[in-house]
CSV table of C-alpha atoms in Angstrom, one decimal:
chain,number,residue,atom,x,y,z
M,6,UNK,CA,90.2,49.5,37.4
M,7,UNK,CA,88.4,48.5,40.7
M,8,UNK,CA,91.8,46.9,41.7
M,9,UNK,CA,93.9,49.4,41.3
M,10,UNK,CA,91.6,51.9,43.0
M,11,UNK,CA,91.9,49.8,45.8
M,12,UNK,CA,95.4,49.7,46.0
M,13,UNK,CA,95.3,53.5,45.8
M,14,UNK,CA,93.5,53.8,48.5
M,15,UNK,CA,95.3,51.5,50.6
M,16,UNK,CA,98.9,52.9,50.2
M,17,UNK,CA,96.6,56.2,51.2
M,18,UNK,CA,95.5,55.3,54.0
M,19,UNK,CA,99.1,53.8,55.0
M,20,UNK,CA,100.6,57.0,54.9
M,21,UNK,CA,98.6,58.9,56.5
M,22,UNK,CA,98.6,56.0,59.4
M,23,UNK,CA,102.7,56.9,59.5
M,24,UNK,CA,102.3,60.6,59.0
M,25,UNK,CA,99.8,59.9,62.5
M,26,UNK,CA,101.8,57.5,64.5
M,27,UNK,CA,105.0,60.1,63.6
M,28,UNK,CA,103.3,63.1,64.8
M,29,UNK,CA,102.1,61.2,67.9
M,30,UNK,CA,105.0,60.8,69.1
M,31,UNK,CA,106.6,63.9,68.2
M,32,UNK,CA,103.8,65.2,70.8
M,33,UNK,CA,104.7,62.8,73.5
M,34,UNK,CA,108.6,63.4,73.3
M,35,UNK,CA,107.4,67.1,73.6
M,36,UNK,CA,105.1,66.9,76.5
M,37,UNK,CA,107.6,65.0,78.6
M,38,UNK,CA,110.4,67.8,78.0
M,39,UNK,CA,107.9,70.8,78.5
M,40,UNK,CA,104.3,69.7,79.7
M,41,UNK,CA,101.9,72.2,77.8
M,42,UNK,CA,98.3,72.2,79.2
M,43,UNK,CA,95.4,74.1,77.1
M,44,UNK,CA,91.8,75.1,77.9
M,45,UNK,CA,89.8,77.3,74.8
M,46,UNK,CA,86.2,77.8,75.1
M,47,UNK,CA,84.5,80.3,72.5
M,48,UNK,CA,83.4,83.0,75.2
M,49,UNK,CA,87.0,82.7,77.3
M,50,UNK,CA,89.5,82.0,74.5
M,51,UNK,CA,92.7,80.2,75.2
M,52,UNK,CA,94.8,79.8,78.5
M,53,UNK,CA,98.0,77.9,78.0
M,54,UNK,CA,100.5,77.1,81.0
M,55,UNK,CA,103.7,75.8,80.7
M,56,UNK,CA,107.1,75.2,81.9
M,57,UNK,CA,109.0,77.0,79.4
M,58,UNK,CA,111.5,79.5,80.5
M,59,UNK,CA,114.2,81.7,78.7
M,60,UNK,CA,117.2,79.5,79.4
M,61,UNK,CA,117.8,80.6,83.1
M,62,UNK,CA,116.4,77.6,84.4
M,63,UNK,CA,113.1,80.0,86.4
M,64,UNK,CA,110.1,79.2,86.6
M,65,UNK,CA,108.4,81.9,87.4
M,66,UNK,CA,104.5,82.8,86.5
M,67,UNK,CA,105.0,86.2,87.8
M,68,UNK,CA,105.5,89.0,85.1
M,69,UNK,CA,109.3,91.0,86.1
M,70,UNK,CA,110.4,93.9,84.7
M,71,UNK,CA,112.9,91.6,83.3
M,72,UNK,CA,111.8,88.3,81.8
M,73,UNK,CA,113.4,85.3,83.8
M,74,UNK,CA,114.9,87.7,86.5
M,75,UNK,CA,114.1,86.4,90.3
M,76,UNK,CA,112.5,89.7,92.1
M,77,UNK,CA,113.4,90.4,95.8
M,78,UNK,CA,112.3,88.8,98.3
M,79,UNK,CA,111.1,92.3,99.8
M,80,UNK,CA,108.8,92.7,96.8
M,81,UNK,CA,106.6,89.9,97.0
M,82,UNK,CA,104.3,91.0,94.5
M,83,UNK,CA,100.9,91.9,97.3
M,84,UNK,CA,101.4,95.7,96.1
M,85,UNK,CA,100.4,97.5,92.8
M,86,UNK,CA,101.8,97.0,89.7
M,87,UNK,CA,105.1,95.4,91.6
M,88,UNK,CA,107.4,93.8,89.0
M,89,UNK,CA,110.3,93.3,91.1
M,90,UNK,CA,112.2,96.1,90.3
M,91,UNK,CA,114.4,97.7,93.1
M,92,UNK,CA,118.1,97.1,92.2
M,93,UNK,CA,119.7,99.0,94.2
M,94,UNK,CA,118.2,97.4,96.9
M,95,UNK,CA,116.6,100.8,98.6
M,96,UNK,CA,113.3,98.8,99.7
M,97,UNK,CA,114.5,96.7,101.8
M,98,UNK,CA,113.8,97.7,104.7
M,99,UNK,CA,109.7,97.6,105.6
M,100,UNK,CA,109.2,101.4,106.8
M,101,UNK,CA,111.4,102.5,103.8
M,102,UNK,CA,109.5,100.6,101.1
M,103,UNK,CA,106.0,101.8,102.6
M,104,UNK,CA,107.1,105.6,102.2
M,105,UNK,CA,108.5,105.0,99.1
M,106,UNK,CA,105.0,103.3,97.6
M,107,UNK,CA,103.2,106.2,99.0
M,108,UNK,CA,105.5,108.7,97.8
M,109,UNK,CA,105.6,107.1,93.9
M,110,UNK,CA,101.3,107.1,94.1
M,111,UNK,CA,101.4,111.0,95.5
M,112,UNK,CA,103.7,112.1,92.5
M,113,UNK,CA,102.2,109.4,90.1
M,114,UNK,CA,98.7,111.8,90.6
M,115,UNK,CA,100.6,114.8,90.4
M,116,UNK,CA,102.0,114.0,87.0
M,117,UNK,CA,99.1,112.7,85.6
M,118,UNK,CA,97.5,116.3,86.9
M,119,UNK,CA,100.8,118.1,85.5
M,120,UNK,CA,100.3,116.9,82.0
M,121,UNK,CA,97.1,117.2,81.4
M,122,UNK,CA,97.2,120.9,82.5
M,123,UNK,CA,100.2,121.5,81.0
M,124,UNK,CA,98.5,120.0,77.4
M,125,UNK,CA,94.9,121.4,78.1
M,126,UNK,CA,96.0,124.8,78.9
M,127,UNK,CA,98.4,125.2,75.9
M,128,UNK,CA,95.3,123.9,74.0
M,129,UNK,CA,92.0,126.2,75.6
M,130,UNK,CA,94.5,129.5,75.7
M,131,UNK,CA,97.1,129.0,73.7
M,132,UNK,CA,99.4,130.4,76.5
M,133,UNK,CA,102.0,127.1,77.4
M,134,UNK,CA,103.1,126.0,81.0
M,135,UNK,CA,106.2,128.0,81.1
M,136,UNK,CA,104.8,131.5,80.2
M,137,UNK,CA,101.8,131.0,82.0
M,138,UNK,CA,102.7,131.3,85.9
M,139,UNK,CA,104.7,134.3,84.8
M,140,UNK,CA,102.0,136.1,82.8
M,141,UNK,CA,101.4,139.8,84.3
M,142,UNK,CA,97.6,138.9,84.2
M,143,UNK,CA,96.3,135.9,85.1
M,144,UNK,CA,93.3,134.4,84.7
M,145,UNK,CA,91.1,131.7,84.7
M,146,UNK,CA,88.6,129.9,82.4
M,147,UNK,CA,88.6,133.4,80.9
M,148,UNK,CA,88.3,134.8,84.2
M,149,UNK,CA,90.3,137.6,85.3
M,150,UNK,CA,91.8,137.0,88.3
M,151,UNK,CA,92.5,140.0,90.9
M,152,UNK,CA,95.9,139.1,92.9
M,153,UNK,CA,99.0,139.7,91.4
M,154,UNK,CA,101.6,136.8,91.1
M,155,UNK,CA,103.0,137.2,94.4
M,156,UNK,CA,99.9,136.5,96.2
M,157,UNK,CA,98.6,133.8,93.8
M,158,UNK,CA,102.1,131.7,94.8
M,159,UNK,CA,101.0,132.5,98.7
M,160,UNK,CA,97.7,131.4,99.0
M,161,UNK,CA,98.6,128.1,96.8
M,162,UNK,CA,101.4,127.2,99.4
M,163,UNK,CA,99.1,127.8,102.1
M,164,UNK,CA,96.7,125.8,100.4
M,165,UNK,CA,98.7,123.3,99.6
M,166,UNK,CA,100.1,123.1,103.0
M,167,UNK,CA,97.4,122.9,104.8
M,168,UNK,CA,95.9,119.9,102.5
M,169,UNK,CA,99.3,117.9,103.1
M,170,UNK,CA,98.7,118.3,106.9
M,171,UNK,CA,95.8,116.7,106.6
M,172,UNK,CA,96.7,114.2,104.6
M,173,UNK,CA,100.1,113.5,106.7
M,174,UNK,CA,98.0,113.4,110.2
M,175,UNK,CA,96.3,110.3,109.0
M,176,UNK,CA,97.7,107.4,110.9
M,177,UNK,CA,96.4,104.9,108.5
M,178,UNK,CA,98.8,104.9,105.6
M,179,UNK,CA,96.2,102.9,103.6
M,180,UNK,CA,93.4,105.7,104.1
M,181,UNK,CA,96.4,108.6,103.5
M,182,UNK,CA,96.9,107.1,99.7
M,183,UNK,CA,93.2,105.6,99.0
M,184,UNK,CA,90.9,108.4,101.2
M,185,UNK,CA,87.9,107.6,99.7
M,186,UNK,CA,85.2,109.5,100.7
M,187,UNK,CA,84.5,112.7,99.4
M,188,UNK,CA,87.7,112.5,97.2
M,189,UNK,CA,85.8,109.2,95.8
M,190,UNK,CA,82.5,110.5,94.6
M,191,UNK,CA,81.9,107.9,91.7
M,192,UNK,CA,82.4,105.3,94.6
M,193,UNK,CA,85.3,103.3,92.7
M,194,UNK,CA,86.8,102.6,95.7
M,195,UNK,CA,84.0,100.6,96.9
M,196,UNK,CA,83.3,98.1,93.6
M,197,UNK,CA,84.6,94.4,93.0
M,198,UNK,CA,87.7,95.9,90.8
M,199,UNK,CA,89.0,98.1,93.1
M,200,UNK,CA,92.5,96.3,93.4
M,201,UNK,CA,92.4,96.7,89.0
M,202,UNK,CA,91.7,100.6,89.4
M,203,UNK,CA,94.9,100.5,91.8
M,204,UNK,CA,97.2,99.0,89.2
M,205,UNK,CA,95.5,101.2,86.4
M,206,UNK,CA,96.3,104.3,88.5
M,207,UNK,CA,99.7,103.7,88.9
M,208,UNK,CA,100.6,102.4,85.7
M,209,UNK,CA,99.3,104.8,84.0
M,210,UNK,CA,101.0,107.7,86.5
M,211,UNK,CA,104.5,105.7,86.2
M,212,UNK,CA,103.8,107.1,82.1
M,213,UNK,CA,102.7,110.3,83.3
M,214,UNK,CA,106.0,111.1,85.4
M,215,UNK,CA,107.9,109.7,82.5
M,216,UNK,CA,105.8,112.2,80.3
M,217,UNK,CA,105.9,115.0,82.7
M,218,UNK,CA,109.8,114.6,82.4
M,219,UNK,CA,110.1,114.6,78.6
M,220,UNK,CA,108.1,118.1,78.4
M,221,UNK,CA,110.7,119.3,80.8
M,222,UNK,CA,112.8,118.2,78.4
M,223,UNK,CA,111.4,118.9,75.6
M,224,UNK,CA,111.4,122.8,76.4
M,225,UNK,CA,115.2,123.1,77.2
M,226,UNK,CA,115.4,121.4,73.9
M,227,UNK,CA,112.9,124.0,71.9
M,228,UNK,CA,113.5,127.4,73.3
M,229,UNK,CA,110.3,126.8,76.3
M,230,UNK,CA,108.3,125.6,73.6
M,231,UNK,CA,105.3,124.1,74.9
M,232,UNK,CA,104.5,120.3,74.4
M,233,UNK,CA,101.0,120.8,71.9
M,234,UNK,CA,103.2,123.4,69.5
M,235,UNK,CA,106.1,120.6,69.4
M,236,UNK,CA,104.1,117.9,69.0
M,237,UNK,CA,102.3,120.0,66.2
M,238,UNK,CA,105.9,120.9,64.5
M,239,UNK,CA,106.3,117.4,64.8
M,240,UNK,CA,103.6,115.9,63.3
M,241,UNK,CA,103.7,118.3,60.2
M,242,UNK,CA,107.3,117.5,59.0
M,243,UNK,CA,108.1,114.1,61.7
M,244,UNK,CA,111.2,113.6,59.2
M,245,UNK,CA,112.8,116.9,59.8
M,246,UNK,CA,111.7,117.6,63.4
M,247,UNK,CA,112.4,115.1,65.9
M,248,UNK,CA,114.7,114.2,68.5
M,249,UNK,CA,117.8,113.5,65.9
M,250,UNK,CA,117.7,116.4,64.3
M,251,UNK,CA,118.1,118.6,67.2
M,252,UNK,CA,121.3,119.4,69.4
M,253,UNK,CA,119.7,119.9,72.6
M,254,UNK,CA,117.1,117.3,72.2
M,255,UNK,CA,118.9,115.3,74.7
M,256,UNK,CA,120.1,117.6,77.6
M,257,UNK,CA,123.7,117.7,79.0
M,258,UNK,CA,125.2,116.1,76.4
């Protein structure tokens, strides 16, 4: 009946007035312990701040290598990719932790040029990066090349010599790791996102020394196997070649 239907609705609408007033104040008792602030838009998606932290009592906006840890007060997060990681405390000192940033970016480059030759010319020749410095031909791109070993090894540590001269002469330590130039021909160095290309460079060259150190390993492991023919073993029987199945996957031990 109409009265009934009524009465229906009313105990509805009481209900869902309790389930309302309950949840409001769930919310308040929640935003006094732990404000939460939210923007969304459809083009920017969601941003959320808030004061939660993992039980240390930090607050701390700053990504660490460890969540909740307090970084140095030498690392002050103004250089790249800086997560306040030093603890041994071998940064503290200014001078020291300037040579070591340019020291990690100079080897950071040199790995990430290490493993992709090492890969790409296992891959294009089929010869890997052990056997091929030793080879008792050498060439390149197909190219026969006419010095012997001996005088291959001299002219690339005369080469190489010279270049870190240069490179050590420069007074400005920010020109000796960022040169620009004509060792910046795309002109990266000169856009709006420079300071993102910085921490893209040295992230990913903090993989390639980690990378650089498991082929080393890898090859004690595998007879001087060479990373693209393990990584091929691998991937056709990954239950039966891998890391645990080996003795010497893990060296010294």
């Amino acid at each position: 009946t109409f009265a009934t239907t009524r009465l229906r609705q009313h105990v509805c609408d009481n209900t869902f007035a309790q389930v309302a007033l309950v949840l409001k104040i769930a919310m308040t008792a929640l935003a006094s312990y732990a404000p939460i602030t939210a923007r969304a838009s459809f083009f920017s998606g969601r941003k959320i701040a808030s004061r939660v932290t993992n039980g240390t009592g930090t607050v701390s906006m700053r990504a660490t290598w460890m969540p909740g840890s307090a970084p140095p007060s030498h690392l002050d997060g103004s250089m790249p990719c800086d997560y306040g990681f030093d603890p041994l405390g071998l940064g503290k000192e200014p001078a020291t932790l300037a040579r070591f940033q340019e020291a990690e970016l100079i080897h950071a480059r040199w790995a990430m040029l290490g493993v992709s030759g090492a890969a790409g010319a296992e891959v294009i020749t089929g010869v890997n990066w052990v056997e091929a410095p030793v080879q008792a031909q050498q060439s390149y791109l197909g190219n026969t090349i006419p010095f012997p070993l001996p005088v291959i090894a001299a002219i690339e540590v005369f080469v190489m010599a010279y270049v870190e001269s240069k490179r050590g002469s420069e007074t400005d330590r920010t020109k000796r790791m960022y040169p620009g130039g004509s060792f910046d021909p795309a002109g990266f160095s000169k856009g709006a996102d420079f300071e993102k290309l910085k921490r893209k460079e040295l992230a990913n060259g903090r993989v390639a020394m980690l990378a650089f150190a498991g082929i080393i390993g890898e090859a004690q492991a595998n007879n001087l196997e060479g990373p693209v023919a393990a990584l091929s073993r691998h991937v056709a029987d990954p239950w039966h070649v891998n890391a645990a199945t080996n003795a010497a996957a893990v060296p010294y031990l």
